[in-house]
Structure formats: structure tokens, C-alpha cells
PDB file of C-alpha atoms in Angstrom:
ATOM      1  CA  ASP P   1      -4.606  26.082   6.834  1.00 54.00           C
ATOM      2  CA  THR P   2      -2.565  24.620   3.962  1.00 74.00           C
ATOM      3  CA  GLY P   3      -3.874  26.848   1.190  1.00 90.00           C
ATOM      4  CA  VAL P   4      -2.052  29.529  -0.774  1.00 94.00           C
ATOM      5  CA  SER P   5      -1.095  32.495   1.370  1.00 94.00           C
ATOM      6  CA  GLN P   6      -0.105  35.999   0.348  1.00 96.00           C
ATOM      7  CA  ASP P   7       1.503  38.798   2.268  1.00 96.00           C
ATOM      8  CA  PRO P   8       0.666  41.584   2.799  1.00 96.00           C
ATOM      9  CA  ARG P   9      -3.077  41.578   2.206  1.00 95.00           C
ATOM     10  CA  HIS P  10      -3.123  45.319   1.645  1.00 96.00           C
ATOM     11  CA  LYS P  11      -0.409  47.763   0.621  1.00 97.00           C
ATOM     12  CA  ILE P  12      -0.706  51.521   0.219  1.00 97.00           C
ATOM     13  CA  THR P  13       2.259  53.277  -1.306  1.00 97.00           C
ATOM     14  CA  LYS P  14       3.169  56.535  -2.934  1.00 97.00           C
ATOM     15  CA  ARG P  15       3.879  56.814  -6.615  1.00 97.00           C
ATOM     16  CA  GLY P  16       7.508  56.100  -7.386  1.00 97.00           C
ATOM     17  CA  GLN P  17       8.095  53.770  -4.465  1.00 97.00           C
ATOM     18  CA  ASN P  18       9.046  50.106  -4.804  1.00 98.00           C
ATOM     19  CA  VAL P  19       6.859  47.369  -3.362  1.00 98.00           C
ATOM     20  CA  THR P  20       7.355  43.634  -2.902  1.00 98.00           C
ATOM     21  CA  PHE P  21       4.702  40.968  -2.394  1.00 98.00           C
ATOM     22  CA  ARG P  22       5.170  37.429  -1.201  1.00 98.00           C
ATOM     23  CA  CYS P  23       3.279  34.267  -2.101  1.00 97.00           C
ATOM     24  CA  ASP P  24       3.533  30.921  -0.340  1.00 97.00           C
ATOM     25  CA  PRO P  25       1.998  28.154  -2.482  1.00 96.00           C
ATOM     26  CA  ILE P  26       0.530  24.871  -1.335  1.00 93.00           C
ATOM     27  CA  SER P  27       3.585  22.979  -0.176  1.00 91.00           C
ATOM     28  CA  GLU P  28       3.749  20.170  -2.745  1.00 86.00           C
ATOM     29  CA  HIS P  29       2.773  22.338  -5.721  1.00 90.00           C
ATOM     30  CA  ASN P  30       5.499  22.862  -8.297  1.00 90.00           C
ATOM     31  CA  ARG P  31       3.785  25.522 -10.392  1.00 91.00           C
ATOM     32  CA  LEU P  32       3.166  29.061  -9.206  1.00 94.00           C
ATOM     33  CA  TYR P  33       1.328  31.830 -11.049  1.00 94.00           C
ATOM     34  CA  TRP P  34       0.899  35.566 -10.654  1.00 96.00           C
ATOM     35  CA  TYR P  35      -2.159  37.450 -11.885  1.00 95.00           C
ATOM     36  CA  ARG P  36      -3.422  40.995 -11.681  1.00 96.00           C
ATOM     37  CA  GLN P  37      -7.110  41.804 -11.214  1.00 94.00           C
ATOM     38  CA  THR P  38      -8.658  45.243 -11.510  1.00 93.00           C
ATOM     39  CA  LEU P  39     -12.134  46.146 -10.357  1.00 87.00           C
ATOM     40  CA  GLY P  40     -14.851  44.550 -12.426  1.00 83.00           C
ATOM     41  CA  GLN P  41     -12.433  42.456 -14.457  1.00 88.00           C
ATOM     42  CA  GLY P  42     -11.210  38.914 -14.401  1.00 91.00           C
ATOM     43  CA  PRO P  43      -7.638  38.071 -13.430  1.00 94.00           C
ATOM     44  CA  GLU P  44      -5.000  38.776 -16.069  1.00 93.00           C
ATOM     45  CA  PHE P  45      -2.021  36.450 -16.293  1.00 91.00           C
ATOM     46  CA  LEU P  46       1.376  37.978 -15.488  1.00 94.00           C
ATOM     47  CA  THR P  47       3.855  35.124 -15.162  1.00 94.00           C
ATOM     48  CA  TYR P  48       4.363  31.573 -13.985  1.00 90.00           C
ATOM     49  CA  PHE P  49       7.080  29.358 -12.550  1.00 93.00           C
ATOM     50  CA  GLN P  50       7.678  25.677 -12.686  1.00 90.00           C
ATOM     51  CA  ASN P  51       9.821  24.978  -9.661  1.00 92.00           C
ATOM     52  CA  GLU P  52      12.368  27.824  -9.690  1.00 92.00           C
ATOM     53  CA  ALA P  53      12.252  28.444 -13.455  1.00 92.00           C
ATOM     54  CA  GLN P  54      10.188  31.321 -14.794  1.00 92.00           C
ATOM     55  CA  LEU P  55       8.707  29.769 -17.929  1.00 88.00           C
ATOM     56  CA  GLU P  56       6.293  32.358 -19.258  1.00 86.00           C
ATOM     57  CA  LYS P  57       5.768  36.085 -18.945  1.00 89.00           C
ATOM     58  CA  SER P  58       2.889  38.166 -20.218  1.00 88.00           C
ATOM     59  CA  ARG P  59       3.423  41.278 -22.271  1.00 84.00           C
ATOM     60  CA  LEU P  60       1.593  42.984 -19.420  1.00 79.00           C
ATOM     61  CA  LEU P  61       4.689  42.447 -17.297  1.00 84.00           C
ATOM     62  CA  SER P  62       6.682  45.617 -17.945  1.00 88.00           C
ATOM     63  CA  ASP P  63      10.349  45.921 -17.028  1.00 92.00           C
ATOM     64  CA  ARG P  64       9.303  47.546 -13.737  1.00 95.00           C
ATOM     65  CA  PHE P  65       7.924  44.175 -12.653  1.00 96.00           C
ATOM     66  CA  SER P  66      10.114  41.297 -11.580  1.00 95.00           C
ATOM     67  CA  ALA P  67       9.232  37.961 -10.050  1.00 96.00           C
ATOM     68  CA  GLU P  68      11.398  35.334  -8.440  1.00 95.00           C
ATOM     69  CA  ARG P  69      11.004  31.906  -6.963  1.00 96.00           C
ATOM     70  CA  PRO P  70      14.527  31.230  -5.758  1.00 90.00           C
ATOM     71  CA  LYS P  71      14.147  27.812  -4.160  1.00 86.00           C
ATOM     72  CA  GLY P  72      11.067  26.629  -5.938  1.00 84.00           C
ATOM     73  CA  SER P  73       8.902  27.311  -2.916  1.00 90.00           C
ATOM     74  CA  PHE P  74       7.700  30.842  -2.112  1.00 96.00           C
ATOM     75  CA  SER P  75       7.722  33.593  -4.703  1.00 97.00           C
ATOM     76  CA  THR P  76       8.081  37.356  -4.645  1.00 97.00           C
ATOM     77  CA  LEU P  77       6.709  39.937  -7.050  1.00 97.00           C
ATOM     78  CA  GLU P  78       8.419  43.317  -7.018  1.00 97.00           C
ATOM     79  CA  ILE P  79       7.141  46.466  -8.667  1.00 97.00           C
ATOM     80  CA  GLN P  80       9.661  49.263  -9.028  1.00 97.00           C
ATOM     81  CA  ARG P  81       8.773  52.944  -9.419  1.00 97.00           C
ATOM     82  CA  THR P  82       5.078  52.292  -8.876  1.00 97.00           C
ATOM     83  CA  GLU P  83       2.510  54.173 -10.920  1.00 96.00           C
ATOM     84  CA  GLN P  84      -1.149  54.840 -10.159  1.00 96.00           C
ATOM     85  CA  GLY P  85      -2.064  52.424 -12.926  1.00 94.00           C
ATOM     86  CA  ASP P  86      -0.453  49.625 -10.916  1.00 96.00           C
ATOM     87  CA  SER P  87      -3.266  49.837  -8.363  1.00 97.00           C
ATOM     88  CA  ALA P  88      -4.953  46.436  -8.463  1.00 96.00           C
ATOM     89  CA  MET P  89      -5.355  43.134  -6.682  1.00 96.00           C
ATOM     90  CA  TYR P  90      -2.344  40.877  -7.226  1.00 97.00           C
ATOM     91  CA  LEU P  91      -3.261  37.216  -7.082  1.00 96.00           C
ATOM     92  CA  CYS P  92      -1.053  34.198  -6.665  1.00 96.00           C
ATOM     93  CA  ALA P  93      -2.081  30.664  -7.546  1.00 94.00           C
ATOM     94  CA  SER P  94      -0.381  27.287  -7.446  1.00 92.00           C
ATOM     95  CA  SER P  95      -0.918  23.925  -9.079  1.00 88.00           C
ATOM     96  CA  LEU P  96       0.634  20.487  -9.213  1.00 85.00           C
ATOM     97  CA  LEU P  97       2.038  19.254 -12.491  1.00 75.00           C
ATOM     98  CA  GLY P  98       1.406  15.576 -12.818  1.00 67.00           C
ATOM     99  CA  GLY P  99      -0.971  15.371  -9.917  1.00 54.00           C
ATOM    100  CA  GLU P 100      -4.292  13.563  -9.921  1.00 51.00           C
ATOM    101  CA  VAL P 101      -6.130  16.701 -10.940  1.00 51.00           C
ATOM    102  CA  THR P 102      -3.835  18.633 -13.229  1.00 57.00           C
ATOM    103  CA  ASP P 103      -4.279  22.226 -14.292  1.00 65.00           C
ATOM    104  CA  THR P 104      -6.377  23.082 -11.267  1.00 79.00           C
ATOM    105  CA  GLN P 105      -5.057  26.339  -9.903  1.00 86.00           C
ATOM    106  CA  TYR P 106      -5.637  27.175  -6.251  1.00 89.00           C
ATOM    107  CA  PHE P 107      -5.722  30.889  -5.552  1.00 92.00           C
ATOM    108  CA  GLY P 108      -4.562  32.912  -2.599  1.00 94.00           C
ATOM    109  CA  PRO P 109      -6.593  35.773  -1.112  1.00 92.00           C
ATOM    110  CA  GLY P 110      -4.601  38.391  -3.003  1.00 94.00           C
ATOM    111  CA  THR P 111      -2.659  41.535  -2.154  1.00 96.00           C
ATOM    112  CA  ARG P 112      -4.531  44.765  -2.796  1.00 96.00           C
ATOM    113  CA  LEU P 113      -2.149  47.505  -3.918  1.00 98.00           C
ATOM    114  CA  THR P 114      -3.154  51.165  -3.823  1.00 97.00           C
ATOM    115  CA  VAL P 115      -0.751  53.671  -5.352  1.00 97.00           C
ATOM    116  CA  LEU P 116      -1.425  57.254  -4.285  1.00 96.00           C
TER     117      LEU P 116
ATOM    118  CA  GLY M   1      -5.312  34.832 -29.145  1.00 81.00           C
ATOM    119  CA  ASN M   2      -7.498  32.995 -26.692  1.00 86.00           C
ATOM    120  CA  SER M   3     -10.420  34.852 -25.178  1.00 91.00           C
ATOM    121  CA  VAL M   4     -13.493  34.316 -23.000  1.00 95.00           C
ATOM    122  CA  THR M   5     -16.769  36.207 -23.146  1.00 95.00           C
ATOM    123  CA  GLN M   6     -19.341  36.105 -20.370  1.00 94.00           C
ATOM    124  CA  MET M   7     -22.805  37.549 -20.056  1.00 86.00           C
ATOM    125  CA  GLU M   8     -22.782  40.897 -18.359  1.00 82.00           C
ATOM    126  CA  GLY M   9     -24.086  41.208 -14.862  1.00 83.00           C
ATOM    127  CA  PRO M  10     -25.212  41.839 -12.367  1.00 93.00           C
ATOM    128  CA  VAL M  11     -27.732  39.018 -12.320  1.00 95.00           C
ATOM    129  CA  THR M  12     -30.364  39.216  -9.601  1.00 96.00           C
ATOM    130  CA  LEU M  13     -32.555  36.210  -8.879  1.00 96.00           C
ATOM    131  CA  SER M  14     -34.964  35.097  -6.213  1.00 97.00           C
ATOM    132  CA  GLU M  15     -34.126  32.069  -4.125  1.00 97.00           C
ATOM    133  CA  GLU M  16     -34.943  28.758  -5.866  1.00 96.00           C
ATOM    134  CA  ALA M  17     -34.876  30.345  -9.323  1.00 97.00           C
ATOM    135  CA  PHE M  18     -33.060  28.720 -12.248  1.00 97.00           C
ATOM    136  CA  LEU M  19     -29.652  30.149 -13.095  1.00 97.00           C
ATOM    137  CA  THR M  20     -27.838  30.333 -16.412  1.00 97.00           C
ATOM    138  CA  ILE M  21     -24.643  32.304 -16.922  1.00 97.00           C
ATOM    139  CA  ASN M  22     -23.475  32.220 -20.516  1.00 97.00           C
ATOM    140  CA  CYS M  23     -19.833  31.736 -21.447  1.00 97.00           C
ATOM    141  CA  THR M  24     -18.340  31.460 -24.907  1.00 97.00           C
ATOM    142  CA  TYR M  25     -14.710  31.168 -25.850  1.00 95.00           C
ATOM    143  CA  THR M  26     -12.267  31.566 -28.697  1.00 93.00           C
ATOM    144  CA  ALA M  27      -9.250  29.306 -28.700  1.00 89.00           C
ATOM    145  CA  THR M  28      -7.106  27.237 -31.000  1.00 82.00           C
ATOM    146  CA  GLY M  29      -7.023  23.533 -30.445  1.00 81.00           C
ATOM    147  CA  TYR M  30      -8.772  21.943 -27.508  1.00 84.00           C
ATOM    148  CA  PRO M  31      -8.690  24.082 -24.379  1.00 89.00           C
ATOM    149  CA  SER M  32      -9.692  23.033 -20.884  1.00 90.00           C
ATOM    150  CA  LEU M  33     -12.597  25.055 -19.504  1.00 93.00           C
ATOM    151  CA  PHE M  34     -13.283  26.156 -15.956  1.00 94.00           C
ATOM    152  CA  TRP M  35     -15.709  28.031 -13.769  1.00 96.00           C
ATOM    153  CA  TYR M  36     -14.291  29.806 -10.736  1.00 95.00           C
ATOM    154  CA  VAL M  37     -16.318  31.516  -8.011  1.00 96.00           C
ATOM    155  CA  GLN M  38     -15.341  34.396  -5.773  1.00 93.00           C
ATOM    156  CA  TYR M  39     -17.450  34.838  -2.644  1.00 92.00           C
ATOM    157  CA  PRO M  40     -17.427  38.231  -0.934  1.00 86.00           C
ATOM    158  CA  GLY M  41     -14.119  38.830   0.810  1.00 80.00           C
ATOM    159  CA  GLU M  42     -12.628  35.532  -0.334  1.00 83.00           C
ATOM    160  CA  GLY M  43     -10.220  34.317  -2.991  1.00 85.00           C
ATOM    161  CA  LEU M  44     -11.103  32.576  -6.229  1.00 91.00           C
ATOM    162  CA  GLN M  45     -12.202  28.962  -5.851  1.00 91.00           C
ATOM    163  CA  LEU M  46     -12.521  26.342  -8.534  1.00 92.00           C
ATOM    164  CA  LEU M  47     -16.187  25.459  -8.992  1.00 96.00           C
ATOM    165  CA  LEU M  48     -16.007  22.947 -11.840  1.00 95.00           C
ATOM    166  CA  LYS M  49     -14.012  22.042 -14.918  1.00 93.00           C
ATOM    167  CA  ALA M  50     -14.193  20.120 -18.192  1.00 93.00           C
ATOM    168  CA  THR M  51     -11.199  19.062 -20.244  1.00 89.00           C
ATOM    169  CA  LYS M  52     -12.687  17.770 -23.476  1.00 89.00           C
ATOM    170  CA  ALA M  53     -15.692  18.200 -25.723  1.00 92.00           C
ATOM    171  CA  ASP M  54     -19.021  16.941 -24.327  1.00 94.00           C
ATOM    172  CA  ASP M  55     -17.598  16.618 -20.814  1.00 94.00           C
ATOM    173  CA  LYS M  56     -19.913  17.876 -18.097  1.00 97.00           C
ATOM    174  CA  GLY M  57     -18.437  19.438 -14.997  1.00 96.00           C
ATOM    175  CA  SER M  58     -20.560  19.550 -11.857  1.00 97.00           C
ATOM    176  CA  ASN M  59     -20.219  20.635  -8.260  1.00 96.00           C
ATOM    177  CA  LYS M  60     -22.533  21.965  -5.517  1.00 95.00           C
ATOM    178  CA  GLY M  61     -25.557  21.675  -7.816  1.00 96.00           C
ATOM    179  CA  PHE M  62     -23.875  23.684 -10.599  1.00 98.00           C
ATOM    180  CA  GLU M  63     -23.283  22.131 -14.015  1.00 98.00           C
ATOM    181  CA  ALA M  64     -21.617  23.155 -17.265  1.00 98.00           C
ATOM    182  CA  THR M  65     -21.143  21.171 -20.483  1.00 98.00           C
ATOM    183  CA  TYR M  66     -18.206  21.693 -22.849  1.00 96.00           C
ATOM    184  CA  ARG M  67     -19.813  22.335 -26.252  1.00 96.00           C
ATOM    185  CA  LYS M  68     -17.178  22.511 -28.945  1.00 93.00           C
ATOM    186  CA  GLU M  69     -19.665  23.046 -31.759  1.00 94.00           C
ATOM    187  CA  THR M  70     -20.924  26.249 -30.155  1.00 95.00           C
ATOM    188  CA  THR M  71     -17.660  27.049 -28.295  1.00 95.00           C
ATOM    189  CA  SER M  72     -19.654  27.445 -25.101  1.00 97.00           C
ATOM    190  CA  PHE M  73     -19.481  26.417 -21.451  1.00 98.00           C
ATOM    191  CA  HIS M  74     -22.648  27.831 -19.889  1.00 98.00           C
ATOM    192  CA  LEU M  75     -23.079  27.539 -16.117  1.00 98.00           C
ATOM    193  CA  GLU M  76     -26.439  26.328 -14.802  1.00 98.00           C
ATOM    194  CA  LYS M  77     -28.081  25.598 -11.490  1.00 98.00           C
ATOM    195  CA  GLY M  78     -31.620  24.436 -11.020  1.00 97.00           C
ATOM    196  CA  SER M  79     -32.380  26.199  -7.734  1.00 96.00           C
ATOM    197  CA  VAL M  80     -30.139  28.962  -6.434  1.00 97.00           C
ATOM    198  CA  GLN M  81     -29.693  29.841  -2.790  1.00 97.00           C
ATOM    199  CA  VAL M  82     -28.792  33.107  -1.085  1.00 96.00           C
ATOM    200  CA  SER M  83     -25.398  31.578  -0.314  1.00 96.00           C
ATOM    201  CA  ASP M  84     -24.680  31.345  -4.068  1.00 97.00           C
ATOM    202  CA  SER M  85     -24.339  35.127  -4.228  1.00 96.00           C
ATOM    203  CA  ALA M  86     -20.854  35.692  -5.614  1.00 96.00           C
ATOM    204  CA  VAL M  87     -18.915  36.615  -8.742  1.00 95.00           C
ATOM    205  CA  TYR M  88     -18.536  33.791 -11.266  1.00 97.00           C
ATOM    206  CA  PHE M  89     -15.610  33.656 -13.700  1.00 96.00           C
ATOM    207  CA  CYS M  90     -15.390  31.495 -16.794  1.00 97.00           C
ATOM    208  CA  ALA M  91     -11.822  30.613 -17.783  1.00 94.00           C
ATOM    209  CA  LEU M  92      -9.863  28.528 -20.244  1.00 92.00           C
ATOM    210  CA  ARG M  93      -6.423  27.059 -20.441  1.00 87.00           C
ATOM    211  CA  GLY M  94      -5.171  26.582 -23.950  1.00 80.00           C
ATOM    212  CA  ASN M  95      -3.216  23.630 -25.267  1.00 71.00           C
ATOM    213  CA  TYR M  96      -0.006  25.500 -25.758  1.00 63.00           C
ATOM    214  CA  GLY M  97       0.453  27.502 -22.610  1.00 60.00           C
ATOM    215  CA  GLN M  98      -0.039  27.125 -18.912  1.00 62.00           C
ATOM    216  CA  ASN M  99      -1.667  30.426 -18.186  1.00 72.00           C
ATOM    217  CA  PHE M 100      -5.381  30.877 -17.831  1.00 83.00           C
ATOM    218  CA  VAL M 101      -7.538  33.377 -19.685  1.00 90.00           C
ATOM    219  CA  PHE M 102     -10.433  34.609 -17.570  1.00 93.00           C
ATOM    220  CA  GLY M 103     -13.671  36.260 -18.534  1.00 94.00           C
ATOM    221  CA  PRO M 104     -14.672  39.527 -16.834  1.00 93.00           C
ATOM    222  CA  GLY M 105     -16.883  37.823 -14.269  1.00 95.00           C
ATOM    223  CA  THR M 106     -20.629  37.871 -13.657  1.00 96.00           C
ATOM    224  CA  ARG M 107     -21.951  39.048 -10.321  1.00 96.00           C
ATOM    225  CA  LEU M 108     -24.894  37.032  -9.023  1.00 97.00           C
ATOM    226  CA  SER M 109     -27.151  38.277  -6.243  1.00 96.00           C
ATOM    227  CA  VAL M 110     -29.769  35.918  -4.861  1.00 97.00           C
ATOM    228  CA  LEU M 111     -32.554  37.487  -2.827  1.00 96.00           C
ATOM    229  CA  PRO M 112     -34.478  35.614  -0.122  1.00 94.00           C
TER     230      PRO M 112
END
């Protein structure tokens, strides 16, 4: 399977703990995006990378959230001092700038975070 | 800022019925418009897209036409199947940013 993969698929943590999620994009894709989706809502943009550069961050991304894409391949999203309001599905997507079909984002299955 | 509004669900139809899910948007400039589908237990999948006014996107019997005059991108299918049961998201990408703005989603249930 050469799609976008995310790990873990589910994470349960206690309030105040730190969590880290990983996303592996489609191998030739140079853009990588993070979204958050709560029940009954559409995905909300958090941030995106072009290669290893983080080019845009949403105001939703508080200073407890940090994302990296150190070698322009996989990415991690860390949430420090988790709060119950962080409970959501965290989605990763990737796309290819300059490809035949630009702007098409391919989504991973998501990581469901539950903060107790 | 950019925004997307979708008709509220859930929508329940019988097999072979005609489907319309309304989507309207607010954006500056000329956004690209998309429909994504999320089947139970699966990730979001691109269903169709349109990048300029009057373009029609189509896939798997679904169609949507980019109407700039009414700022709409309604999703239609002539004859739905049980396997079409899913949540459908309308989305746009604006000219000046790379992030997508999604609508809240419309849940479709098709009964045999």
C-alpha cells in the first residue's frame, strides 16, 4: 500500500501528558498537511510543509502544538500538556506540487486522540 | 475569510433515488472546489474537483458544476446505491493559500 499512513491509529492519554503522532506521506509528495477533525465537523487546517519547510500555520495551532518534517519525508505532530479539548481525529494529507493533478490532497486514516 | 456551507444531514434515500447535496462557498478570487467522501471506517478520499468557473467534475456517477454566479458546487447523482452511504465534504482551496477549507459534512444513508 503506497498511500498516506499514520501512527498510531488510536491514542488515549491523561490530561497534561505529551503525545506525538507520525505521518508518512506518499513517497514522491513534497507537500504535507495536518488537520484536526472533531465529531460532526469537517477537517480544520492546522499546518503544512513544503519539503522540510513549514510554510503556513493556522491560528488554531497553539504554542502547545509543534510539527516537524526534518528530512522532507515523514512528519511528526506533538501536543504538549494535553487538554480534554484536544480530543479529536488528527489527519495527515500529502500532495505533489507540480504534478499532473495539482492540489489534490490524499488523506491518511487519521489518529484518534482521547484525552481523559 | 474563506468558508463553505453544506446542507445539513443526515440525508436518507432509497436505492436508485436522485441525490443532491448543496454546497455554497465564500471566497476571494477564484478558488478550486472539491468534494471528498469518507466511507465508514476509512479516510477521506477525493471524489471530484473543479478548478475554474463552469467546470464540471465527475466521478463514479457523481457530478458537480462550479457555478461562480451562485458561488455553488452542488453534488448530484442520478441513482444512488447502498454503497454510496458515507459522509460527503465540500471543500475549497483559495488562490492565496495552500490549505483547504472544509464544510461540516453531510451524512448520506441509502436504504435498500
